[in-house]
Amino acid sequence: MIRRIMLYVCAAVLGIMCAAASSCAFTTAEVAGNGMEPAISSGSRVLINKLAYRKSGAVPETGNLIAFYSDVYSEEGEGRILVRRVAGASGDTVEIKDDIFYLNGSPYTEFMSEAAHMDDLEKITLGDDEIFVLSDNRKSAMDSRNEAIGILAVQDCIGKVCFE
């Protein structure tokens, strides 16, 4: 009888330890707004790996989905977690001209749901640990094109979106 009780206690303690460890490494967030459509619809939940960019020198790659906090009031809400796609990383040059986004001098239309008007942006070279993020739905301007969000530092990222 005592063996069985000890087994249950050990299983419970192990379960609690696993839950605590996973909550330190991962979190979930509900996507609000249409900024990432069609890849991620409003109301979808995403799993975020909080440890992805915490290692020294770890930076998001172009095309990665990242999550970050935003204090900007928008349809996504104020103080919400935003999910956006990395369109430029450290050392990249970004520019918007004639409604076309250029990455390192070449048009970058990957992950773009449809053509949309974008205000021109002069050529910018991203510094170390800086990233430029865009919405897949370019009609949504809650990304680095909006000066209230701007260019993000890697440490501003909550983490990498693992599952959509």
PDB file of N, CA, C and O in Angstrom, residues 56-111:
ATOM      1  N   SER A  56      22.820  33.128 -26.858  1.00  0.00           N
ATOM      2  CA  SER A  56      23.687  34.178 -27.394  1.00  0.00           C
ATOM      3  C   SER A  56      23.899  33.975 -28.890  1.00  0.00           C
ATOM      4  O   SER A  56      24.253  32.890 -29.333  1.00  0.00           O
ATOM      5  N   GLY A  57      23.636  35.012 -29.668  1.00  0.00           N
ATOM      6  CA  GLY A  57      23.831  34.942 -31.113  1.00  0.00           C
ATOM      7  C   GLY A  57      22.662  34.355 -31.879  1.00  0.00           C
ATOM      8  O   GLY A  57      22.687  34.322 -33.102  1.00  0.00           O
ATOM      9  N   ALA A  58      21.623  33.870 -31.186  1.00  0.00           N
ATOM     10  CA  ALA A  58      20.457  33.301 -31.872  1.00  0.00           C
ATOM     11  C   ALA A  58      19.575  34.433 -32.362  1.00  0.00           C
ATOM     12  O   ALA A  58      19.149  35.288 -31.588  1.00  0.00           O
ATOM     13  N   VAL A  59      19.332  34.478 -33.670  1.00  0.00           N
ATOM     14  CA  VAL A  59      18.487  35.518 -34.255  1.00  0.00           C
ATOM     15  C   VAL A  59      17.452  34.876 -35.176  1.00  0.00           C
ATOM     16  O   VAL A  59      17.709  33.834 -35.770  1.00  0.00           O
ATOM     17  N   PRO A  60      16.298  35.498 -35.309  1.00  0.00           N
ATOM     18  CA  PRO A  60      15.282  34.979 -36.224  1.00  0.00           C
ATOM     19  C   PRO A  60      15.776  35.043 -37.666  1.00  0.00           C
ATOM     20  O   PRO A  60      16.518  35.949 -38.039  1.00  0.00           O
ATOM     21  N   GLU A  61      15.367  34.091 -38.456  1.00  0.00           N
ATOM     22  CA  GLU A  61      15.715  34.073 -39.872  1.00  0.00           C
ATOM     23  C   GLU A  61      14.563  34.632 -40.684  1.00  0.00           C
ATOM     24  O   GLU A  61      13.403  34.572 -40.258  1.00  0.00           O
ATOM     25  N   THR A  62      14.881  35.143 -41.863  1.00  0.00           N
ATOM     26  CA  THR A  62      13.852  35.648 -42.760  1.00  0.00           C
ATOM     27  C   THR A  62      12.855  34.528 -43.044  1.00  0.00           C
ATOM     28  O   THR A  62      13.244  33.415 -43.348  1.00  0.00           O
ATOM     29  N   GLY A  63      11.580  34.846 -42.905  1.00  0.00           N
ATOM     30  CA  GLY A  63      10.516  33.868 -43.113  1.00  0.00           C
ATOM     31  C   GLY A  63       9.964  33.289 -41.830  1.00  0.00           C
ATOM     32  O   GLY A  63       8.859  32.768 -41.806  1.00  0.00           O
ATOM     33  N   ASN A  64      10.724  33.386 -40.704  1.00  0.00           N
ATOM     34  CA  ASN A  64      10.236  32.893 -39.417  1.00  0.00           C
ATOM     35  C   ASN A  64       9.053  33.722 -38.942  1.00  0.00           C
ATOM     36  O   ASN A  64       8.994  34.927 -39.190  1.00  0.00           O
ATOM     37  N   LEU A  65       8.150  33.088 -38.240  1.00  0.00           N
ATOM     38  CA  LEU A  65       7.076  33.801 -37.553  1.00  0.00           C
ATOM     39  C   LEU A  65       7.528  34.043 -36.125  1.00  0.00           C
ATOM     40  O   LEU A  65       8.015  33.121 -35.461  1.00  0.00           O
ATOM     41  N   ILE A  66       7.395  35.282 -35.675  1.00  0.00           N
ATOM     42  CA  ILE A  66       7.774  35.617 -34.302  1.00  0.00           C
ATOM     43  C   ILE A  66       6.590  36.260 -33.592  1.00  0.00           C
ATOM     44  O   ILE A  66       5.653  36.747 -34.226  1.00  0.00           O
ATOM     45  N   ALA A  67       6.671  36.281 -32.279  1.00  0.00           N
ATOM     46  CA  ALA A  67       5.661  36.938 -31.456  1.00  0.00           C
ATOM     47  C   ALA A  67       6.356  38.017 -30.623  1.00  0.00           C
ATOM     48  O   ALA A  67       7.484  37.827 -30.179  1.00  0.00           O
ATOM     49  N   PHE A  68       5.671  39.141 -30.444  1.00  0.00           N
ATOM     50  CA  PHE A  68       6.209  40.228 -29.629  1.00  0.00           C
ATOM     51  C   PHE A  68       5.050  41.015 -29.044  1.00  0.00           C
ATOM     52  O   PHE A  68       3.932  40.971 -29.541  1.00  0.00           O
ATOM     53  N   TYR A  69       5.312  41.730 -27.949  1.00  0.00           N
ATOM     54  CA  TYR A  69       4.284  42.560 -27.323  1.00  0.00           C
ATOM     55  C   TYR A  69       4.170  43.889 -28.058  1.00  0.00           C
ATOM     56  O   TYR A  69       5.155  44.442 -28.509  1.00  0.00           O
ATOM     57  N   SER A  70       2.950  44.395 -28.151  1.00  0.00           N
ATOM     58  CA  SER A  70       2.716  45.697 -28.757  1.00  0.00           C
ATOM     59  C   SER A  70       1.805  46.516 -27.856  1.00  0.00           C
ATOM     60  O   SER A  70       0.757  46.042 -27.427  1.00  0.00           O
ATOM     61  N   ASP A  71       2.229  47.748 -27.586  1.00  0.00           N
ATOM     62  CA  ASP A  71       1.404  48.666 -26.792  1.00  0.00           C
ATOM     63  C   ASP A  71       0.583  49.578 -27.675  1.00  0.00           C
ATOM     64  O   ASP A  71      -0.093  50.482 -27.198  1.00  0.00           O
ATOM     65  N   VAL A  72       0.631  49.350 -28.983  1.00  0.00           N
ATOM     66  CA  VAL A  72      -0.079  50.189 -29.941  1.00  0.00           C
ATOM     67  C   VAL A  72      -1.550  49.776 -29.973  1.00  0.00           C
ATOM     68  O   VAL A  72      -1.875  48.595 -30.057  1.00  0.00           O
ATOM     69  N   TYR A  73      -2.450  50.754 -29.935  1.00  0.00           N
ATOM     70  CA  TYR A  73      -3.867  50.453 -30.039  1.00  0.00           C
ATOM     71  C   TYR A  73      -4.209  50.187 -31.503  1.00  0.00           C
ATOM     72  O   TYR A  73      -3.900  50.969 -32.377  1.00  0.00           O
ATOM     73  N   SER A  74      -4.819  49.040 -31.757  1.00  0.00           N
ATOM     74  CA  SER A  74      -5.204  48.665 -33.121  1.00  0.00           C
ATOM     75  C   SER A  74      -6.339  47.663 -33.041  1.00  0.00           C
ATOM     76  O   SER A  74      -6.826  47.354 -31.954  1.00  0.00           O
ATOM     77  N   GLU A  75      -6.718  47.093 -34.201  1.00  0.00           N
ATOM     78  CA  GLU A  75      -7.765  46.073 -34.184  1.00  0.00           C
ATOM     79  C   GLU A  75      -7.293  44.848 -33.418  1.00  0.00           C
ATOM     80  O   GLU A  75      -8.084  44.089 -32.894  1.00  0.00           O
ATOM     81  N   GLU A  76      -5.958  44.628 -33.343  1.00  0.00           N
ATOM     82  CA  GLU A  76      -5.424  43.518 -32.576  1.00  0.00           C
ATOM     83  C   GLU A  76      -5.534  43.796 -31.082  1.00  0.00           C
ATOM     84  O   GLU A  76      -5.412  42.902 -30.270  1.00  0.00           O
ATOM     85  N   GLY A  77      -5.734  45.039 -30.718  1.00  0.00           N
ATOM     86  CA  GLY A  77      -5.875  45.415 -29.320  1.00  0.00           C
ATOM     87  C   GLY A  77      -4.610  46.057 -28.792  1.00  0.00           C
ATOM     88  O   GLY A  77      -3.546  45.964 -29.380  1.00  0.00           O
ATOM     89  N   GLU A  78      -4.738  46.726 -27.671  1.00  0.00           N
ATOM     90  CA  GLU A  78      -3.603  47.393 -27.055  1.00  0.00           C
ATOM     91  C   GLU A  78      -2.952  46.436 -26.066  1.00  0.00           C
ATOM     92  O   GLU A  78      -3.632  45.723 -25.338  1.00  0.00           O
ATOM     93  N   GLY A  79      -1.633  46.413 -26.047  1.00  0.00           N
ATOM     94  CA  GLY A  79      -0.931  45.545 -25.119  1.00  0.00           C
ATOM     95  C   GLY A  79      -1.060  44.074 -25.465  1.00  0.00           C
ATOM     96  O   GLY A  79      -0.957  43.224 -24.601  1.00  0.00           O
ATOM     97  N   ARG A  80      -1.286  43.784 -26.712  1.00  0.00           N
ATOM     98  CA  ARG A  80      -1.476  42.405 -27.164  1.00  0.00           C
ATOM     99  C   ARG A  80      -0.171  41.815 -27.676  1.00  0.00           C
ATOM    100  O   ARG A  80       0.771  42.526 -27.974  1.00  0.00           O
ATOM    101  N   ILE A  81      -0.185  40.508 -27.799  1.00  0.00           N
ATOM    102  CA  ILE A  81       0.916  39.816 -28.450  1.00  0.00           C
ATOM    103  C   ILE A  81       0.621  39.809 -29.939  1.00  0.00           C
ATOM    104  O   ILE A  81      -0.448  39.381 -30.361  1.00  0.00           O
ATOM    105  N   LEU A  82       1.545  40.323 -30.730  1.00  0.00           N
ATOM    106  CA  LEU A  82       1.394  40.302 -32.182  1.00  0.00           C
ATOM    107  C   LEU A  82       2.268  39.206 -32.771  1.00  0.00           C
ATOM    108  O   LEU A  82       3.373  38.958 -32.288  1.00  0.00           O
ATOM    109  N   VAL A  83       1.769  38.570 -33.812  1.00  0.00           N
ATOM    110  CA  VAL A  83       2.533  37.576 -34.564  1.00  0.00           C
ATOM    111  C   VAL A  83       2.796  38.175 -35.934  1.00  0.00           C
ATOM    112  O   VAL A  83       1.870  38.605 -36.618  1.00  0.00           O
ATOM    113  N   ARG A  84       4.064  38.222 -36.325  1.00  0.00           N
ATOM    114  CA  ARG A  84       4.441  38.762 -37.622  1.00  0.00           C
ATOM    115  C   ARG A  84       5.576  37.921 -38.205  1.00  0.00           C
ATOM    116  O   ARG A  84       6.246  37.182 -37.505  1.00  0.00           O
ATOM    117  N   ARG A  85       5.800  38.097 -39.507  1.00  0.00           N
ATOM    118  CA  ARG A  85       6.833  37.339 -40.210  1.00  0.00           C
ATOM    119  C   ARG A  85       8.096  38.198 -40.347  1.00  0.00           C
ATOM    120  O   ARG A  85       8.028  39.380 -40.667  1.00  0.00           O
ATOM    121  N   VAL A  86       9.248  37.601 -40.093  1.00  0.00           N
ATOM    122  CA  VAL A  86      10.527  38.293 -40.244  1.00  0.00           C
ATOM    123  C   VAL A  86      10.782  38.470 -41.730  1.00  0.00           C
ATOM    124  O   VAL A  86      10.835  37.509 -42.488  1.00  0.00           O
ATOM    125  N   ALA A  87      10.921  39.727 -42.150  1.00  0.00           N
ATOM    126  CA  ALA A  87      11.177  40.034 -43.557  1.00  0.00           C
ATOM    127  C   ALA A  87      12.615  40.485 -43.770  1.00  0.00           C
ATOM    128  O   ALA A  87      13.079  40.561 -44.895  1.00  0.00           O
ATOM    129  N   GLY A  88      13.321  40.771 -42.700  1.00  0.00           N
ATOM    130  CA  GLY A  88      14.722  41.166 -42.788  1.00  0.00           C
ATOM    131  C   GLY A  88      15.383  40.973 -41.435  1.00  0.00           C
ATOM    132  O   GLY A  88      14.783  41.259 -40.407  1.00  0.00           O
ATOM    133  N   ALA A  89      16.607  40.447 -41.442  1.00  0.00           N
ATOM    134  CA  ALA A  89      17.331  40.196 -40.201  1.00  0.00           C
ATOM    135  C   ALA A  89      18.648  40.979 -40.203  1.00  0.00           C
ATOM    136  O   ALA A  89      18.938  41.720 -41.145  1.00  0.00           O
ATOM    137  N   SER A  90      19.438  40.789 -39.178  1.00  0.00           N
ATOM    138  CA  SER A  90      20.696  41.523 -39.004  1.00  0.00           C
ATOM    139  C   SER A  90      21.527  41.548 -40.282  1.00  0.00           C
ATOM    140  O   SER A  90      21.754  40.516 -40.903  1.00  0.00           O
ATOM    141  N   GLY A  91      21.943  42.754 -40.677  1.00  0.00           N
ATOM    142  CA  GLY A  91      22.785  42.923 -41.853  1.00  0.00           C
ATOM    143  C   GLY A  91      22.036  43.047 -43.163  1.00  0.00           C
ATOM    144  O   GLY A  91      22.613  43.433 -44.173  1.00  0.00           O
ATOM    145  N   ASP A  92      20.745  42.718 -43.185  1.00  0.00           N
ATOM    146  CA  ASP A  92      19.956  42.833 -44.411  1.00  0.00           C
ATOM    147  C   ASP A  92      19.633  44.296 -44.703  1.00  0.00           C
ATOM    148  O   ASP A  92      19.561  45.129 -43.806  1.00  0.00           O
ATOM    149  N   THR A  93      19.397  44.586 -45.972  1.00  0.00           N
ATOM    150  CA  THR A  93      18.953  45.899 -46.402  1.00  0.00           C
ATOM    151  C   THR A  93      17.501  45.783 -46.830  1.00  0.00           C
ATOM    152  O   THR A  93      17.156  44.897 -47.614  1.00  0.00           O
ATOM    153  N   VAL A  94      16.649  46.643 -46.292  1.00  0.00           N
ATOM    154  CA  VAL A  94      15.227  46.634 -46.638  1.00  0.00           C
ATOM    155  C   VAL A  94      14.829  47.983 -47.211  1.00  0.00           C
ATOM    156  O   VAL A  94      15.394  49.010 -46.846  1.00  0.00           O
ATOM    157  N   GLU A  95      13.847  47.944 -48.111  1.00  0.00           N
ATOM    158  CA  GLU A  95      13.384  49.165 -48.773  1.00  0.00           C
ATOM    159  C   GLU A  95      11.991  48.886 -49.331  1.00  0.00           C
ATOM    160  O   GLU A  95      11.706  47.768 -49.761  1.00  0.00           O
ATOM    161  N   ILE A  96      11.141  49.910 -49.339  1.00  0.00           N
ATOM    162  CA  ILE A  96       9.844  49.810 -50.005  1.00  0.00           C
ATOM    163  C   ILE A  96       9.794  50.935 -51.026  1.00  0.00           C
ATOM    164  O   ILE A  96       9.997  52.103 -50.694  1.00  0.00           O
ATOM    165  N   LYS A  97       9.535  50.528 -52.280  1.00  0.00           N
ATOM    166  CA  LYS A  97       9.491  51.500 -53.365  1.00  0.00           C
ATOM    167  C   LYS A  97       8.406  51.058 -54.338  1.00  0.00           C
ATOM    168  O   LYS A  97       8.370  49.893 -54.750  1.00  0.00           O
ATOM    169  N   ASP A  98       7.517  51.963 -54.686  1.00  0.00           N
ATOM    170  CA  ASP A  98       6.439  51.684 -55.643  1.00  0.00           C
ATOM    171  C   ASP A  98       5.631  50.446 -55.246  1.00  0.00           C
ATOM    172  O   ASP A  98       5.368  49.568 -56.064  1.00  0.00           O
ATOM    173  N   ASP A  99       5.263  50.360 -53.974  1.00  0.00           N
ATOM    174  CA  ASP A  99       4.441  49.274 -53.426  1.00  0.00           C
ATOM    175  C   ASP A  99       5.124  47.909 -53.458  1.00  0.00           C
ATOM    176  O   ASP A  99       4.472  46.875 -53.344  1.00  0.00           O
ATOM    177  N   ILE A 100       6.424  47.880 -53.589  1.00  0.00           N
ATOM    178  CA  ILE A 100       7.172  46.621 -53.605  1.00  0.00           C
ATOM    179  C   ILE A 100       8.190  46.651 -52.472  1.00  0.00           C
ATOM    180  O   ILE A 100       8.912  47.633 -52.292  1.00  0.00           O
ATOM    181  N   PHE A 101       8.227  45.559 -51.715  1.00  0.00           N
ATOM    182  CA  PHE A 101       9.198  45.417 -50.634  1.00  0.00           C
ATOM    183  C   PHE A 101      10.464  44.774 -51.202  1.00  0.00           C
ATOM    184  O   PHE A 101      10.398  43.743 -51.862  1.00  0.00           O
ATOM    185  N   TYR A 102      11.605  45.406 -50.959  1.00  0.00           N
ATOM    186  CA  TYR A 102      12.882  44.892 -51.447  1.00  0.00           C
ATOM    187  C   TYR A 102      13.722  44.425 -50.264  1.00  0.00           C
ATOM    188  O   TYR A 102      13.901  45.148 -49.285  1.00  0.00           O
ATOM    189  N   LEU A 103      14.232  43.213 -50.380  1.00  0.00           N
ATOM    190  CA  LEU A 103      15.142  42.651 -49.393  1.00  0.00           C
ATOM    191  C   LEU A 103      16.481  42.452 -50.076  1.00  0.00           C
ATOM    192  O   LEU A 103      16.577  41.700 -51.054  1.00  0.00           O
ATOM    193  N   ASN A 104      17.487  43.155 -49.602  1.00  0.00           N
ATOM    194  CA  ASN A 104      18.839  43.096 -50.188  1.00  0.00           C
ATOM    195  C   ASN A 104      18.821  43.375 -51.690  1.00  0.00           C
ATOM    196  O   ASN A 104      19.496  42.716 -52.478  1.00  0.00           O
ATOM    197  N   GLY A 105      17.983  44.332 -52.102  1.00  0.00           N
ATOM    198  CA  GLY A 105      17.933  44.777 -53.484  1.00  0.00           C
ATOM    199  C   GLY A 105      17.020  43.981 -54.397  1.00  0.00           C
ATOM    200  O   GLY A 105      16.819  44.354 -55.549  1.00  0.00           O
ATOM    201  N   SER A 106      16.451  42.883 -53.918  1.00  0.00           N
ATOM    202  CA  SER A 106      15.558  42.057 -54.742  1.00  0.00           C
ATOM    203  C   SER A 106      14.138  42.114 -54.203  1.00  0.00           C
ATOM    204  O   SER A 106      13.934  42.135 -52.984  1.00  0.00           O
ATOM    205  N   PRO A 107      13.138  42.112 -55.086  1.00  0.00           N
ATOM    206  CA  PRO A 107      11.750  42.108 -54.616  1.00  0.00           C
ATOM    207  C   PRO A 107      11.485  40.870 -53.755  1.00  0.00           C
ATOM    208  O   PRO A 107      11.920  39.770 -54.090  1.00  0.00           O
ATOM    209  N   TYR A 108      10.821  41.080 -52.650  1.00  0.00           N
ATOM    210  CA  TYR A 108      10.508  39.990 -51.726  1.00  0.00           C
ATOM    211  C   TYR A 108       8.989  39.917 -51.601  1.00  0.00           C
ATOM    212  O   TYR A 108       8.379  40.737 -50.930  1.00  0.00           O
ATOM    213  N   THR A 109       8.407  38.971 -52.289  1.00  0.00           N
ATOM    214  CA  THR A 109       6.940  38.839 -52.274  1.00  0.00           C
ATOM    215  C   THR A 109       6.492  37.538 -51.623  1.00  0.00           C
ATOM    216  O   THR A 109       5.305  37.231 -51.616  1.00  0.00           O
ATOM    217  N   GLU A 110       7.438  36.775 -51.063  1.00  0.00           N
ATOM    218  CA  GLU A 110       7.062  35.535 -50.401  1.00  0.00           C
ATOM    219  C   GLU A 110       6.132  35.836 -49.237  1.00  0.00           C
ATOM    220  O   GLU A 110       6.261  36.856 -48.573  1.00  0.00           O
ATOM    221  N   PHE A 111       5.213  34.940 -49.007  1.00  0.00           N
ATOM    222  CA  PHE A 111       4.270  35.002 -47.898  1.00  0.00           C
ATOM    223  C   PHE A 111       3.291  36.166 -47.996  1.00  0.00           C
ATOM    224  O   PHE A 111       2.541  36.417 -47.082  1.00  0.00           O
TER     225      PHE A 111
END
